Amino acid sequence: MLGEYVYLDNGAITRMDERVLEAMKPYFFDVYAVATSEFGYSMGIEAREALDDSRKILAQSLGAGEEEFIFTSGSTESSNIAIKGVALALGDKKGKHIIVSKIEDFPVLYSAKSLEKQGFEVTYLDVDDEGFIDLEKLRDCIREDTILVSIQHANQEIGTLQDIATIAQICQEKKVVFHTDATHSFTRAPLDVNNIPVDLVTVSAHTIHGPHGVGGLYIRKGTPLRKWMDGGFQEFNFRAGLENIPGAVGFAKAVQLIDDNENQKLQEMRDRLLDRILNEVPQTTLNGSRLKRSPQNSNITFHFVEGESITLHLDMRGFAVSTGSACFSRSLEASHVITGIGGDHERAHGSVRFTFGRFNTMEDVDNVVDAVTDVVENLRRISPLGKTD
Amino acid sequence: MVKREGESKMKFPYGDKVLEHFRNPHNVGKIENPDGKATVGSPACGDMVAVYLKVDADKKIIEDIKFESYGCASNIATGSIITDLAKGKTLEEAKKLQWKDAADALGGLPNLKVHCSVLAINGLHMAIQNYEERNGLIKDKVPTTREIVMKRLNWVMDPTTGMPVVRSELVKDVEVEDGVIKIVVELPEDHPLSNAIKEDIIEKTETLWGIKEVVVSFAE
């Protein structure tokens, strides 16, 4: 339909909900003071209360205590605070060995790589063809000098949900700090820190229709973590800098707006898209797991065609999706996730990610499936590959 | 759903001309029994182009040209424009076509995409070379040496790495003797890619001057 744009890249970022903006507004224009101590002036106290209330909502959503959650500028900062903070706290005391998976998102992967340059040793755990790490291998990898395991909850590209409950147990038994990047699962897949002995959890508002540039980090009480960005003593002295109060309020509102019905609806859209494409379009491969995947994520490789061509055609027809193709990225490198699950470059090049959000409908699913079926058929007609003659 | 203003206001990553050729590429497909043919690139590099020629043998004019593309938008658009530009030209004229001619005719291409779009031009040049070699039209009729074969193998990609087979060490050495080229590929014979590599090597080397046969064998 002309003039309508169907956004199916909610795994990258989501459109903010109007109700979130309404909740934030007063903290731009009416209550704009710096959050002060209880002995400050009234506007500052009001700001402090808004921050505390928001923190309470975020902490509760993870089953955490109020003093165990800090606000940040997003998941990149959260994961950096977590990983480098543990490295600084334990590097000289316990050891310099860190374990991450090969398919982590860039904040975790590049924090690990940066520590490697500073003398830390990093084990990059392989994943199987659906993206799962081998739990026994993880157990075997943990050594005397291992200080941190960082394994994501849901994968950013293929949605694979790791068994973080078991991973957390293994780390607890071995007395190693465990961080998980839950940017792509937070509020979409259950995570309660009372049941799962995880020490650090990265979350973000941008994936759940909250404000962009706001995130958070759960820090279990007693976790060895050294602050490294210097400044004031905000956020229990873990994160310097004035608090983003409208952002925190918006994040809390975004969390309150999510319920099981919505997650169920996302999952139904995901399943309809996967069922239709995998059944109706020949030569397609599902990337990730069919069952253990985040409800909003679907990722499929269309063989013999290239992803940037697919996304551009879809864009011209009014659909926004993304691809793991090298041609789509600024670096011209194929997706490390698809190659990490054992796919060759061809599989990455033809991979397309469709991620759903609150503002999508079942009609969008059917429309994008029809469009992509047609686009792929046309591109295959001009491709030298995959012809049987 | 989010309402946005009409399509004309949308910002695409390429100019109108590129998008036009991408949307409706010209000269797409195969030519049965082509006079000249070349396949360049590989799925592993992310781009692959096949070019087919029909040549007027007397006038040395490209009568018909078609291409197939497994590639991104700039690759498809370049294939479309370069075949437009080459059609009806003499072989000598067509040999002079360069990436810049294609880019200019398309109203510009992003620098980042040179790698993807230059492939179609390479495909055209290789298809002309293939025609000339098949018909004994090459100017420098020098004996085919080991070095010449190795150089030619730069155009045969290792599908597992996207690098030329001679650089990924899939082909460590070749032997040329009495018009026979012997090449050993460092893959088991039953490897799923073995046959495709073998065919590609033969296609690109059998037309070299004075070559009667190309023998491709596989390592244990």
Coordinates of C-alpha atoms in Angstrom, one line a residue:
Chain A
M1 CA 0.0 0.0 0.0
L2 CA 1.5 3.3 -1.1
G3 CA 2.6 5.6 1.7
E4 CA 2.7 2.8 4.3
Y5 CA 6.0 1.5 5.4
V6 CA 6.2 -1.9 7.2
Y7 CA 9.1 -1.9 9.6
L8 CA 10.4 -5.4 10.3
D9 CA 13.8 -4.5 11.8
N10 CA 12.8 -4.4 15.4
G11 CA 15.9 -6.4 16.3
A12 CA 17.9 -3.3 15.3
I13 CA 15.8 -0.7 17.1
T14 CA 12.1 -0.2 17.8
R15 CA 9.7 2.6 17.3
M16 CA 9.0 4.3 20.6
D17 CA 5.5 4.0 22.0
E18 CA 3.6 7.3 22.3
R19 CA 2.7 6.4 25.9
V20 CA 6.4 6.2 26.7
L21 CA 6.9 9.7 25.4
E22 CA 3.9 11.0 27.4
A23 CA 5.5 9.5 30.6
M24 CA 8.8 11.1 29.8
K25 CA 7.5 14.6 28.9
P26 CA 7.1 16.0 32.4
Y27 CA 10.8 15.2 33.1
F28 CA 11.9 17.4 30.2
F29 CA 9.8 20.4 30.9
D30 CA 8.5 20.4 34.5
V31 CA 10.8 18.3 36.7
Y32 CA 14.1 18.9 35.0
A33 CA 16.4 19.3 38.0
V34 CA 19.3 17.0 38.8
A35 CA 18.3 14.2 41.1
T36 CA 19.4 15.4 44.5
S37 CA 19.8 13.8 47.9
E38 CA 16.9 13.9 50.3
F39 CA 18.2 17.2 51.7
G40 CA 18.1 19.0 48.3
Y41 CA 15.4 21.3 47.0
S42 CA 12.0 20.1 46.1
M43 CA 12.3 19.7 42.3
G44 CA 15.5 17.7 42.8
I45 CA 13.8 15.5 45.3
E46 CA 10.9 14.9 42.8
A47 CA 13.4 14.0 40.2
R48 CA 15.1 11.6 42.6
E49 CA 11.8 10.0 43.3
A50 CA 11.1 9.5 39.6
L51 CA 14.5 7.9 39.2
D52 CA 14.0 5.6 42.2
D53 CA 10.5 4.6 41.1
S54 CA 11.8 3.8 37.6
R55 CA 14.7 1.8 39.1
K56 CA 12.2 -0.2 41.2
I57 CA 10.2 -1.1 38.1
L58 CA 13.3 -2.2 36.2
A59 CA 14.7 -4.2 39.2
Q60 CA 11.4 -5.9 39.8
S61 CA 11.2 -7.0 36.2
L62 CA 14.3 -9.0 36.7
G63 CA 13.4 -10.1 40.3
A64 CA 16.3 -8.0 41.6
G65 CA 16.7 -5.7 44.6
E66 CA 16.5 -1.9 44.0
E67 CA 20.2 -1.4 44.7
E68 CA 21.1 -4.0 42.1
F69 CA 20.1 -2.1 39.0
I70 CA 21.8 0.9 37.4
F71 CA 20.8 2.9 34.4
T72 CA 23.2 3.4 31.5
S73 CA 23.3 4.9 28.0
G74 CA 22.4 1.6 26.4
S75 CA 23.5 -2.0 26.1
T76 CA 27.0 -1.1 24.7
E77 CA 27.8 0.8 27.8
S78 CA 26.3 -1.8 30.1
S79 CA 28.3 -4.7 28.7
N80 CA 31.5 -2.6 28.7
I81 CA 30.9 -1.7 32.4
A82 CA 30.3 -5.3 33.2
I83 CA 33.1 -7.0 31.3
K84 CA 35.9 -4.4 31.8
G85 CA 34.7 -3.8 35.4
V86 CA 35.2 -7.4 36.3
A87 CA 38.5 -7.6 34.5
L88 CA 39.8 -4.6 36.5
A89 CA 38.5 -5.9 39.8
L90 CA 39.9 -9.5 39.4
G91 CA 42.7 -9.3 36.8
D92 CA 45.4 -8.8 39.3
K93 CA 43.8 -10.9 42.1
K94 CA 42.4 -14.0 40.5
G95 CA 43.5 -14.3 36.9
K96 CA 43.2 -13.1 33.4
H97 CA 41.0 -15.7 31.6
I98 CA 37.6 -14.8 30.1
I99 CA 35.2 -17.0 28.2
V100 CA 32.7 -15.6 25.7
S101 CA 30.8 -17.3 22.8
K102 CA 31.8 -16.7 19.2
I103 CA 28.4 -15.2 18.2
E104 CA 28.1 -12.5 20.9
D105 CA 27.1 -9.1 19.8
F106 CA 29.8 -6.5 19.2
P107 CA 29.9 -4.9 22.7
V108 CA 30.8 -8.2 24.3
L109 CA 33.0 -9.4 21.5
Y110 CA 35.0 -6.3 21.2
S111 CA 35.3 -5.7 24.9
A112 CA 36.8 -9.2 25.1
K113 CA 39.1 -8.4 22.1
S114 CA 40.2 -5.1 23.7
L115 CA 41.1 -6.9 27.0
E116 CA 43.0 -9.5 25.0
K117 CA 45.3 -6.7 23.8
Q118 CA 45.8 -5.7 27.5
G119 CA 47.1 -9.1 28.4
F120 CA 43.9 -11.0 29.1
E121 CA 43.3 -14.4 27.6
V122 CA 40.0 -15.0 25.9
T123 CA 38.4 -18.3 24.9
Y124 CA 35.8 -17.9 22.2
L125 CA 33.4 -20.8 22.6
D126 CA 32.1 -22.5 19.4
V127 CA 28.4 -22.9 18.9
D128 CA 26.5 -25.7 17.1
D129 CA 24.6 -25.3 13.9
E130 CA 21.6 -23.7 15.8
G131 CA 23.9 -21.4 17.7
F132 CA 24.0 -23.2 21.1
I133 CA 27.2 -23.4 23.1
D134 CA 28.2 -26.8 24.4
L135 CA 27.6 -26.8 28.1
E136 CA 30.2 -29.5 28.8
K137 CA 32.8 -27.7 26.8
L138 CA 32.1 -24.6 28.8
R139 CA 32.6 -26.6 32.0
D140 CA 35.9 -27.9 30.7
C141 CA 37.0 -24.5 29.7
I142 CA 36.7 -22.9 33.1
R143 CA 40.1 -22.8 34.8
E144 CA 41.6 -21.6 38.1
D145 CA 42.3 -18.2 36.6
T146 CA 39.0 -17.8 34.8
I147 CA 37.3 -14.6 36.1
L148 CA 34.4 -14.1 33.8
V149 CA 32.0 -16.0 31.5
S150 CA 29.9 -13.8 29.2
I151 CA 27.2 -15.6 27.2
Q152 CA 24.3 -13.8 25.7
H153 CA 20.7 -14.8 26.4
A154 CA 19.1 -14.3 22.9
N155 CA 21.2 -13.9 19.8
Q156 CA 20.8 -10.6 18.0
E157 CA 20.6 -12.1 14.5
I158 CA 19.2 -15.6 14.8
G159 CA 17.3 -15.3 18.1
T160 CA 18.8 -18.5 19.6
L161 CA 18.1 -18.6 23.4
Q162 CA 21.0 -20.0 25.3
D163 CA 20.3 -22.2 28.4
I164 CA 21.5 -19.4 30.7
A165 CA 20.0 -21.2 33.8
T166 CA 22.5 -24.1 33.4
I167 CA 25.3 -21.8 32.3
A168 CA 24.7 -19.7 35.5
Q169 CA 24.7 -22.9 37.6
I170 CA 28.0 -24.0 36.1
C171 CA 29.5 -20.6 36.8
Q172 CA 28.2 -20.6 40.3
E173 CA 29.7 -24.1 41.0
K174 CA 33.0 -23.0 39.6
K175 CA 32.8 -19.6 41.4
V176 CA 33.2 -17.6 38.2
V177 CA 31.3 -14.3 37.6
F178 CA 28.6 -14.7 34.9
H179 CA 27.4 -11.9 32.7
T180 CA 24.7 -12.2 30.1
D181 CA 23.7 -9.8 27.4
A182 CA 19.9 -9.9 27.5
T183 CA 19.4 -7.0 25.0
H184 CA 17.4 -9.1 22.7
S185 CA 15.4 -11.1 25.2
F186 CA 14.6 -8.7 28.0
T187 CA 10.9 -8.9 28.8
R188 CA 10.4 -11.1 25.8
A189 CA 11.8 -14.3 27.3
P190 CA 11.7 -14.9 31.1
L191 CA 14.7 -14.0 33.2
D192 CA 14.5 -14.0 37.0
V193 CA 17.7 -13.5 38.9
N194 CA 16.1 -15.4 41.9
N195 CA 16.0 -18.6 39.8
I196 CA 19.0 -18.0 37.7
P197 CA 22.3 -17.3 39.6
V198 CA 23.5 -14.8 37.0
D199 CA 25.7 -11.9 38.3
L200 CA 25.4 -9.3 35.6
V201 CA 22.6 -8.7 33.1
T202 CA 22.7 -6.1 30.2
V203 CA 19.3 -4.7 29.2
S204 CA 18.2 -1.9 26.9
A205 CA 15.1 0.2 26.2
H206 CA 15.7 0.5 22.4
T207 CA 14.5 -3.1 21.7
I208 CA 11.2 -2.7 23.6
H209 CA 9.7 0.4 22.3
G210 CA 11.4 2.6 24.9
P211 CA 13.6 5.6 24.4
H212 CA 16.8 5.1 22.3
G213 CA 20.0 5.6 24.2
V214 CA 18.9 4.2 27.5
G215 CA 19.9 0.9 29.0
G216 CA 20.7 -0.7 32.3
L217 CA 22.8 -3.3 34.1
Y218 CA 21.8 -5.7 36.8
I219 CA 24.6 -6.1 39.3
R220 CA 24.1 -8.9 41.8
K221 CA 25.1 -7.7 45.3
G222 CA 28.7 -8.4 46.0
T223 CA 29.8 -8.9 42.4
P224 CA 33.4 -7.8 42.0
L225 CA 33.2 -4.8 39.7
R226 CA 35.5 -1.8 39.5
K227 CA 34.2 1.5 38.1
W228 CA 36.5 2.8 35.4
M229 CA 34.8 5.9 34.0
D230 CA 35.5 8.6 36.5
G231 CA 33.2 11.4 37.5
G232 CA 30.5 11.7 40.1
F233 CA 29.2 9.0 42.5
Q234 CA 25.9 8.3 40.8
E235 CA 24.3 4.9 40.3
F236 CA 25.7 3.4 43.6
N237 CA 29.1 4.6 42.4
F238 CA 29.2 2.2 39.5
R239 CA 28.4 4.8 36.8
A240 CA 29.5 8.4 36.8
G241 CA 27.5 11.1 35.1
L242 CA 24.2 12.9 35.6
E243 CA 21.2 10.5 35.5
N244 CA 19.0 10.6 32.4
I245 CA 15.8 10.9 34.3
P246 CA 13.4 11.2 31.3
G247 CA 15.2 8.2 29.8
A248 CA 14.8 6.1 33.0
V249 CA 11.2 7.0 33.3
G250 CA 10.6 6.1 29.7
F251 CA 12.5 2.8 30.1
A252 CA 10.3 1.9 33.1
K253 CA 7.1 2.8 31.2
A254 CA 8.3 0.6 28.2
V255 CA 8.7 -2.3 30.6
Q256 CA 5.2 -1.8 32.1
L257 CA 3.7 -1.8 28.6
I258 CA 4.9 -5.3 27.8
D259 CA 2.8 -8.3 28.7
D260 CA 2.5 -12.0 27.9
N261 CA -0.2 -11.4 25.3
E262 CA 2.1 -9.2 23.3
N263 CA 4.9 -11.8 23.4
Q264 CA 2.4 -14.4 22.4
K265 CA 1.3 -12.2 19.4
L266 CA 4.9 -11.7 18.4
Q267 CA 5.6 -15.4 18.5
E268 CA 2.5 -16.1 16.3
M269 CA 3.8 -13.6 13.7
R270 CA 7.2 -15.2 13.8
D271 CA 5.8 -18.7 13.4
R272 CA 3.5 -17.8 10.6
L273 CA 6.4 -16.1 8.7
L274 CA 8.7 -19.1 9.3
D275 CA 6.1 -21.7 8.3
R276 CA 5.0 -19.9 5.2
I277 CA 8.5 -19.1 3.8
L278 CA 10.1 -22.4 4.7
N279 CA 7.1 -24.3 3.1
E280 CA 6.4 -22.0 0.2
V281 CA 9.8 -20.9 -1.0
P282 CA 12.1 -23.6 -2.3
Q283 CA 15.8 -23.6 -1.3
T284 CA 15.5 -21.8 2.0
T285 CA 17.2 -22.6 5.3
L286 CA 16.2 -21.5 8.8
N287 CA 19.0 -19.9 10.7
G288 CA 18.8 -20.6 14.4
S289 CA 16.6 -22.9 16.4
R290 CA 12.9 -23.5 15.5
L291 CA 11.8 -23.7 19.2
K292 CA 14.3 -22.1 21.4
R293 CA 14.4 -18.7 19.9
S294 CA 13.2 -15.2 21.0
P295 CA 9.6 -14.6 20.0
Q296 CA 10.2 -11.6 17.8
N297 CA 13.1 -13.1 15.7
S298 CA 13.1 -14.9 12.4
N299 CA 16.1 -15.4 10.1
I300 CA 16.1 -17.3 6.8
T301 CA 18.7 -17.9 4.1
F302 CA 17.4 -17.7 0.5
H303 CA 20.0 -19.6 -1.4
F304 CA 21.4 -18.5 -4.8
V305 CA 20.5 -14.8 -4.2
E306 CA 22.3 -12.0 -2.3
G307 CA 20.8 -10.3 0.7
E308 CA 21.4 -6.7 -0.1
S309 CA 19.5 -7.2 -3.4
I310 CA 16.6 -8.7 -1.4
T311 CA 16.6 -5.9 1.1
L312 CA 16.7 -3.1 -1.5
H313 CA 13.9 -4.6 -3.5
L314 CA 11.8 -5.0 -0.3
D315 CA 12.7 -1.4 0.7
M316 CA 11.4 -0.1 -2.6
R317 CA 8.2 -2.0 -2.0
G318 CA 7.9 -0.5 1.5
F319 CA 9.4 -3.1 3.9
A320 CA 12.4 -2.7 6.1
V321 CA 14.4 -5.8 6.9
S322 CA 18.1 -6.6 7.4
T323 CA 20.6 -9.1 6.1
G324 CA 23.8 -10.8 7.2
S325 CA 25.3 -10.2 3.7
A326 CA 28.7 -8.6 3.5
C327 CA 27.3 -6.1 0.9
F328 CA 24.9 -4.7 3.4
S329 CA 27.5 -3.9 6.1
R330 CA 29.8 -1.0 6.2
S331 CA 32.7 -3.3 6.8
L332 CA 31.8 -5.6 3.9
E333 CA 32.2 -8.5 6.2
A334 CA 29.7 -11.4 6.3
S335 CA 27.8 -12.0 9.5
H336 CA 30.0 -13.6 12.2
V337 CA 26.9 -15.2 13.6
I338 CA 25.9 -17.1 10.4
T339 CA 29.5 -18.1 9.8
G340 CA 29.8 -19.0 13.5
I341 CA 26.9 -21.5 13.2
G342 CA 28.9 -23.2 10.5
G343 CA 27.3 -21.5 7.6
D344 CA 29.5 -20.7 4.6
H345 CA 29.7 -17.2 3.2
E346 CA 26.9 -18.1 0.7
R347 CA 24.6 -18.8 3.6
A348 CA 25.4 -15.4 5.2
H349 CA 25.0 -13.5 1.9
G350 CA 21.5 -14.8 1.4
S351 CA 20.3 -14.4 5.0
V352 CA 17.4 -12.1 5.8
R353 CA 16.3 -11.2 9.3
F354 CA 12.7 -10.2 10.0
T355 CA 12.1 -9.0 13.5
F356 CA 8.6 -8.1 14.8
G357 CA 7.4 -5.5 17.2
R358 CA 4.3 -4.0 18.8
F359 CA 3.2 -2.1 15.7
N360 CA 3.2 -5.1 13.3
T361 CA 0.2 -7.1 12.4
M362 CA -0.5 -10.5 10.9
E363 CA -1.3 -8.7 7.6
D364 CA 2.2 -7.3 7.6
V365 CA 3.5 -10.9 7.9
D366 CA 1.5 -12.1 4.9
N367 CA 2.4 -9.0 2.8
V368 CA 6.1 -9.4 3.4
V369 CA 6.0 -13.1 2.7
D370 CA 4.3 -12.4 -0.6
A371 CA 6.7 -9.7 -1.4
V372 CA 9.9 -11.6 -0.5
T373 CA 8.6 -14.7 -2.4
D374 CA 8.3 -12.6 -5.6
V375 CA 11.6 -10.7 -5.1
V376 CA 13.5 -14.0 -4.5
E377 CA 11.9 -15.6 -7.6
N378 CA 12.9 -12.6 -9.7
L379 CA 16.5 -12.5 -8.4
R380 CA 16.9 -16.3 -8.9
R381 CA 15.9 -15.9 -12.5
I382 CA 18.9 -13.7 -13.1
S383 CA 21.3 -15.7 -10.9
P384 CA 23.8 -18.1 -12.5
L385 CA 23.5 -20.4 -9.4
G386 CA 21.0 -23.1 -8.5
K387 CA 19.7 -23.7 -12.0
T388 CA 19.0 -27.3 -12.9
D389 CA 19.7 -27.8 -16.5
Chain B
M1 CA 1.6 1.0 10.7
V2 CA 3.7 4.0 10.4
K3 CA 2.6 6.3 7.7
R4 CA 5.3 7.9 5.6
E5 CA 5.0 10.3 2.7
G6 CA 5.1 9.0 -0.9
E7 CA 7.8 6.9 -2.4
S8 CA 9.4 10.0 -4.1
K9 CA 10.5 11.2 -0.7
M10 CA 12.2 7.9 0.3
K11 CA 15.9 8.0 0.4
F12 CA 17.6 5.0 -1.2
P13 CA 21.3 4.1 -1.0
Y14 CA 21.7 4.5 -4.8
G15 CA 20.9 7.0 -7.5
D16 CA 17.8 6.7 -9.8
K17 CA 19.8 5.3 -12.7
V18 CA 21.3 2.5 -10.6
L19 CA 17.9 1.7 -9.1
E20 CA 16.3 1.6 -12.6
H21 CA 18.9 -0.9 -13.9
F22 CA 18.6 -2.9 -10.6
R23 CA 14.9 -3.0 -10.8
N24 CA 14.7 -4.0 -14.5
P25 CA 18.1 -5.2 -15.6
H26 CA 18.8 -5.4 -19.3
N27 CA 20.3 -8.4 -21.2
V28 CA 19.7 -10.9 -18.5
G29 CA 20.0 -14.6 -19.1
K30 CA 22.0 -17.2 -21.0
I31 CA 22.9 -17.6 -24.6
E32 CA 22.8 -21.2 -25.8
N33 CA 26.0 -22.3 -27.5
P34 CA 27.7 -18.9 -26.9
D35 CA 30.8 -17.9 -28.9
G36 CA 32.4 -16.7 -25.8
K37 CA 31.7 -17.2 -22.1
A38 CA 33.2 -16.4 -18.7
T39 CA 32.1 -16.9 -15.1
V40 CA 33.9 -14.7 -12.6
G41 CA 33.7 -14.4 -8.8
S42 CA 32.3 -17.1 -6.5
P43 CA 29.5 -17.5 -4.0
A44 CA 32.1 -17.2 -1.3
C45 CA 33.1 -13.7 -2.4
G46 CA 29.4 -12.8 -2.3
D47 CA 29.3 -11.9 -6.0
M48 CA 29.4 -13.9 -9.1
V49 CA 28.8 -12.9 -12.7
A50 CA 28.5 -15.0 -15.9
V51 CA 28.8 -13.3 -19.3
Y52 CA 27.8 -14.9 -22.6
L53 CA 28.6 -13.6 -26.1
K54 CA 27.4 -14.0 -29.6
V55 CA 30.0 -12.6 -32.0
D56 CA 29.8 -11.7 -35.7
A57 CA 32.9 -13.6 -36.9
D58 CA 33.5 -11.4 -39.9
K59 CA 33.0 -8.0 -38.5
K60 CA 34.2 -9.0 -35.0
I61 CA 31.1 -7.3 -33.6
I62 CA 29.3 -8.3 -30.4
E63 CA 25.9 -9.2 -31.8
D64 CA 24.4 -10.3 -28.6
I65 CA 25.4 -10.3 -25.0
K66 CA 23.7 -11.6 -21.9
F67 CA 24.7 -11.9 -18.2
E68 CA 23.6 -13.6 -15.0
S69 CA 24.3 -12.2 -11.6
Y70 CA 24.5 -13.5 -8.1
G71 CA 25.2 -10.2 -6.4
C72 CA 24.2 -7.1 -4.8
A73 CA 22.4 -4.1 -6.3
S74 CA 25.5 -2.4 -7.8
N75 CA 26.7 -5.7 -9.2
I76 CA 23.4 -6.3 -11.0
A77 CA 23.1 -2.7 -12.2
T78 CA 26.7 -2.8 -13.6
G79 CA 26.0 -6.0 -15.4
S80 CA 23.0 -4.4 -17.0
I81 CA 24.8 -1.2 -18.1
I82 CA 28.0 -2.8 -19.3
T83 CA 26.2 -5.3 -21.5
D84 CA 24.2 -2.3 -22.9
L85 CA 27.4 -0.5 -23.6
A86 CA 29.1 -3.5 -25.2
K87 CA 26.3 -4.6 -27.5
G88 CA 27.0 -3.7 -31.1
K89 CA 30.5 -2.7 -30.4
T90 CA 33.6 -4.3 -32.0
L91 CA 35.6 -6.6 -29.8
E92 CA 38.4 -4.0 -29.7
E93 CA 36.0 -1.3 -28.6
A94 CA 34.4 -3.5 -26.0
K95 CA 37.8 -4.4 -24.6
K96 CA 38.4 -0.7 -23.8
L97 CA 35.3 -0.4 -21.6
Q98 CA 36.2 0.1 -18.0
W99 CA 34.6 0.4 -14.6
K100 CA 34.5 4.1 -14.9
D101 CA 32.4 3.9 -18.1
A102 CA 29.9 1.8 -16.3
A103 CA 29.9 4.1 -13.3
D104 CA 29.5 7.2 -15.4
A105 CA 26.7 5.7 -17.4
L106 CA 24.9 4.9 -14.1
G107 CA 25.3 8.4 -12.8
G108 CA 27.9 7.3 -10.2
L109 CA 28.4 4.3 -7.9
P110 CA 29.5 4.3 -4.3
N111 CA 33.3 3.8 -3.8
L112 CA 32.6 1.1 -1.3
K113 CA 31.0 -0.9 -4.1
V114 CA 33.8 -0.9 -6.6
H115 CA 34.7 -4.4 -5.6
C116 CA 31.2 -5.7 -6.3
S117 CA 30.7 -3.8 -9.5
V118 CA 34.1 -4.3 -11.2
L119 CA 33.3 -8.0 -11.5
A120 CA 30.8 -7.5 -14.4
I121 CA 33.5 -5.6 -16.3
N122 CA 36.0 -8.4 -15.6
G123 CA 33.4 -10.8 -16.8
L124 CA 33.0 -9.0 -20.1
H125 CA 36.8 -8.9 -20.7
M126 CA 37.2 -12.5 -19.8
A127 CA 34.4 -13.5 -22.2
I128 CA 36.0 -11.6 -25.0
Q129 CA 39.3 -13.3 -24.2
N130 CA 37.6 -16.6 -24.2
Y131 CA 36.2 -16.0 -27.6
E132 CA 39.6 -14.9 -29.0
E133 CA 41.4 -17.8 -27.5
R134 CA 38.8 -20.3 -28.9
N135 CA 39.2 -18.8 -32.3
G136 CA 42.9 -18.4 -32.4
L137 CA 42.7 -14.6 -32.5
I138 CA 45.1 -13.7 -29.7
K139 CA 47.8 -11.4 -30.7
D140 CA 50.7 -12.7 -28.7
K141 CA 50.9 -16.3 -29.6
V142 CA 53.4 -17.2 -27.0
P143 CA 53.8 -20.7 -25.7
T144 CA 51.7 -21.4 -22.6
T145 CA 54.1 -21.7 -19.7
R146 CA 53.5 -22.7 -16.1
E147 CA 53.6 -19.0 -15.2
I148 CA 50.8 -18.2 -17.7
V149 CA 48.6 -21.0 -16.3
M150 CA 49.2 -19.8 -12.7
K151 CA 48.3 -16.3 -13.7
R152 CA 45.1 -17.5 -15.3
L153 CA 44.2 -19.5 -12.2
N154 CA 43.9 -16.2 -10.4
W155 CA 40.5 -16.1 -11.9
V156 CA 39.4 -19.5 -10.5
M157 CA 38.0 -18.9 -7.0
D158 CA 38.2 -21.3 -4.1
P159 CA 34.5 -21.4 -3.1
T160 CA 35.4 -22.2 0.5
T161 CA 37.4 -19.0 1.0
G162 CA 36.6 -16.7 -1.8
M163 CA 40.3 -16.4 -2.7
P164 CA 41.8 -17.4 -6.0
V165 CA 42.7 -21.1 -5.8
V166 CA 46.4 -20.3 -6.2
R167 CA 46.4 -18.0 -3.2
S168 CA 44.3 -20.2 -0.9
E169 CA 46.8 -22.9 -1.9
L170 CA 44.1 -25.2 -3.2
V171 CA 46.4 -25.4 -6.3
K172 CA 50.0 -25.5 -5.2
D173 CA 51.6 -26.0 -8.6
V174 CA 50.9 -26.8 -12.2
E175 CA 52.8 -28.7 -14.9
V176 CA 52.8 -27.9 -18.6
E177 CA 54.3 -30.3 -21.0
D178 CA 53.6 -31.0 -24.7
G179 CA 50.4 -29.1 -24.8
V180 CA 49.0 -30.8 -21.7
I181 CA 48.3 -28.9 -18.4
K182 CA 48.4 -31.0 -15.3
I183 CA 46.9 -29.5 -12.2
V184 CA 46.5 -31.1 -8.8
V185 CA 43.7 -29.7 -6.5
E186 CA 44.3 -30.2 -2.8
L187 CA 40.8 -31.6 -2.1
P188 CA 39.5 -35.1 -1.9
E189 CA 37.8 -36.2 -5.2
D190 CA 34.5 -36.8 -3.4
H191 CA 34.4 -33.3 -1.9
P192 CA 31.1 -31.6 -2.9
L193 CA 33.0 -28.7 -4.5
S194 CA 35.6 -30.8 -6.4
N195 CA 33.6 -31.1 -9.6
A196 CA 32.7 -27.4 -9.9
I197 CA 36.4 -26.4 -9.3
K198 CA 37.5 -28.9 -11.9
E199 CA 35.1 -27.5 -14.5
D200 CA 36.0 -23.9 -13.8
I201 CA 39.8 -24.7 -14.1
I202 CA 39.3 -26.5 -17.4
E203 CA 37.0 -23.7 -18.8
K204 CA 39.5 -21.0 -18.0
T205 CA 42.7 -22.8 -19.2
E206 CA 41.8 -25.1 -22.1
T207 CA 41.7 -22.1 -24.5
L208 CA 45.3 -21.1 -23.8
W209 CA 47.6 -21.1 -26.8
G210 CA 48.8 -24.5 -27.9
I211 CA 46.9 -26.4 -25.2
K212 CA 45.4 -29.8 -26.2
E213 CA 44.3 -31.0 -22.9
V214 CA 43.8 -30.0 -19.3
V215 CA 44.1 -32.8 -16.7
V216 CA 42.7 -32.0 -13.3
S217 CA 43.3 -34.5 -10.5
F218 CA 42.7 -34.5 -6.8
A219 CA 44.9 -35.0 -3.8
E220 CA 44.2 -38.1 -1.6

